[in-house]
Amino acid sequence: MAERVTLRALEAELSAENYPLTREAVLDEYGDVVLDLPGGEEALADALARVGADDFPDHAAVVASINTGIGGDGVGRRDYTDRGGNADSRKHESF
């Protein structure tokens, strides 16, 4: 049975690993993980299959590859900001 986790929880688990890691090592340990994302769910193995990296020198590299593989589903609401307005609607001021 697949283990369902959030992306944040997986990132925390991956931070405890000893790097460098290969794609094979990541999949051996986490291949049954299904990511619970705002846009649905995604198997970690499927996400990593979409990227070309076979080696991960550090935590940041494996997280970046996962984020690339899951694409927009991991973002939640696209173009959403809780900071009021959007960048294009703000008046530019010169100081």
mmCIF file of C-alpha atoms in Angstrom:
data_model
loop_
_atom_site.group_PDB
_atom_site.id
_atom_site.type_symbol
_atom_site.label_atom_id
_atom_site.label_comp_id
_atom_site.label_asym_id
_atom_site.label_seq_id
_atom_site.Cartn_x
_atom_site.Cartn_y
_atom_site.Cartn_z
ATOM 1 C CA MET A 1 0.000 0.000 0.000
ATOM 2 C CA ALA A 2 1.312 3.433 -0.950
ATOM 3 C CA GLU A 3 2.206 5.883 1.781
ATOM 4 C CA ARG A 4 0.452 9.221 1.264
ATOM 5 C CA VAL A 5 2.403 12.267 2.507
ATOM 6 C CA THR A 6 2.536 15.999 1.960
ATOM 7 C CA LEU A 7 5.359 17.511 -0.022
ATOM 8 C CA ARG A 8 6.574 19.313 3.099
ATOM 9 C CA ALA A 9 6.713 16.040 5.064
ATOM 10 C CA LEU A 10 8.663 14.331 2.279
ATOM 11 C CA GLU A 11 11.101 17.245 2.107
ATOM 12 C CA ALA A 12 11.685 16.918 5.860
ATOM 13 C CA GLU A 13 12.362 13.180 5.544
ATOM 14 C CA LEU A 14 14.726 13.747 2.634
ATOM 15 C CA SER A 15 16.682 16.328 4.642
ATOM 16 C CA ALA A 16 17.807 13.550 6.997
ATOM 17 C CA GLU A 17 19.351 11.489 4.171
ATOM 18 C CA ASN A 18 23.082 11.232 3.532
ATOM 19 C CA TYR A 19 23.958 12.812 0.194
ATOM 20 C CA PRO A 20 24.793 12.319 -2.614
ATOM 21 C CA LEU A 21 21.908 10.029 -3.604
ATOM 22 C CA THR A 22 21.038 8.356 -6.859
ATOM 23 C CA ARG A 23 17.543 8.286 -8.337
ATOM 24 C CA GLU A 24 17.557 4.534 -7.691
ATOM 25 C CA ALA A 25 18.337 5.047 -3.994
ATOM 26 C CA VAL A 26 15.551 7.625 -3.633
ATOM 27 C CA LEU A 27 13.061 5.307 -5.319
ATOM 28 C CA ASP A 28 14.209 2.309 -3.261
ATOM 29 C CA GLU A 29 13.430 4.232 -0.075
ATOM 30 C CA TYR A 30 10.522 6.442 -1.162
ATOM 31 C CA GLY A 31 9.184 4.815 -4.331
ATOM 32 C CA ASP A 32 5.856 3.914 -2.712
ATOM 33 C CA VAL A 33 5.174 7.515 -1.635
ATOM 34 C CA VAL A 34 2.150 9.303 -3.066
ATOM 35 C CA LEU A 35 2.297 13.056 -2.652
ATOM 36 C CA ASP A 36 -0.842 14.729 -1.341
ATOM 37 C CA LEU A 37 -0.880 17.971 -3.345
ATOM 38 C CA PRO A 38 -3.296 20.904 -3.505
ATOM 39 C CA GLY A 39 -4.136 19.938 -7.108
ATOM 40 C CA GLY A 40 -4.576 16.209 -6.439
ATOM 41 C CA GLU A 41 -2.088 13.445 -5.816
ATOM 42 C CA GLU A 42 1.065 12.320 -7.565
ATOM 43 C CA ALA A 43 3.269 9.269 -7.159
ATOM 44 C CA LEU A 44 6.834 10.297 -6.375
ATOM 45 C CA ALA A 45 8.094 7.743 -8.897
ATOM 46 C CA ASP A 46 5.994 9.389 -11.638
ATOM 47 C CA ALA A 47 7.228 12.871 -10.725
ATOM 48 C CA LEU A 48 10.882 11.791 -10.814
ATOM 49 C CA ALA A 49 10.324 9.988 -14.123
ATOM 50 C CA ARG A 50 9.592 13.378 -15.734
ATOM 51 C CA VAL A 51 12.997 14.842 -14.904
ATOM 52 C CA GLY A 52 16.360 13.807 -16.265
ATOM 53 C CA ALA A 53 18.404 13.842 -13.071
ATOM 54 C CA ASP A 54 19.911 10.507 -12.053
ATOM 55 C CA ASP A 55 22.077 11.859 -9.232
ATOM 56 C CA PHE A 56 21.273 14.274 -6.442
ATOM 57 C CA PRO A 57 24.327 15.879 -4.832
ATOM 58 C CA ASP A 58 22.307 17.444 -2.020
ATOM 59 C CA HIS A 59 18.864 17.941 -0.504
ATOM 60 C CA ALA A 60 18.146 21.007 -2.648
ATOM 61 C CA ALA A 61 18.760 19.053 -5.861
ATOM 62 C CA VAL A 62 16.318 16.255 -5.066
ATOM 63 C CA VAL A 63 13.659 18.724 -3.867
ATOM 64 C CA ALA A 64 14.080 20.808 -7.029
ATOM 65 C CA SER A 65 13.693 17.691 -9.179
ATOM 66 C CA ILE A 66 10.533 16.667 -7.337
ATOM 67 C CA ASN A 67 9.077 20.168 -7.705
ATOM 68 C CA THR A 68 9.888 20.149 -11.410
ATOM 69 C CA GLY A 69 8.283 16.734 -11.824
ATOM 70 C CA ILE A 70 5.044 17.598 -10.065
ATOM 71 C CA GLY A 71 4.695 20.905 -11.872
ATOM 72 C CA GLY A 72 1.702 23.114 -11.149
ATOM 73 C CA ASP A 73 -0.173 20.540 -9.060
ATOM 74 C CA GLY A 74 2.115 21.244 -6.144
ATOM 75 C CA VAL A 75 1.489 24.961 -6.177
ATOM 76 C CA GLY A 76 -2.120 25.179 -5.097
ATOM 77 C CA ARG A 77 -4.055 28.105 -6.507
ATOM 78 C CA ARG A 78 -2.111 29.590 -9.396
ATOM 79 C CA ASP A 79 -1.465 33.330 -9.436
ATOM 80 C CA TYR A 80 -2.777 33.631 -5.869
ATOM 81 C CA THR A 81 -1.259 36.043 -3.429
ATOM 82 C CA ASP A 82 -2.367 37.082 0.010
ATOM 83 C CA ARG A 83 -0.360 40.279 -0.190
ATOM 84 C CA GLY A 84 -3.069 42.372 -1.834
ATOM 85 C CA GLY A 85 -3.376 43.183 -5.504
ATOM 86 C CA ASN A 86 -0.934 41.819 -7.984
ATOM 87 C CA ALA A 87 2.484 42.967 -9.018
ATOM 88 C CA ASP A 88 1.280 44.422 -12.326
ATOM 89 C CA SER A 89 -1.385 46.614 -10.714
ATOM 90 C CA ARG A 90 0.953 48.341 -8.268
ATOM 91 C CA LYS A 91 2.115 51.827 -9.066
ATOM 92 C CA HIS A 92 5.882 52.025 -9.375
ATOM 93 C CA GLU A 93 7.390 54.672 -7.156
ATOM 94 C CA SER A 94 10.785 56.203 -7.481
ATOM 95 C CA PHE A 95 12.659 57.086 -4.329
#
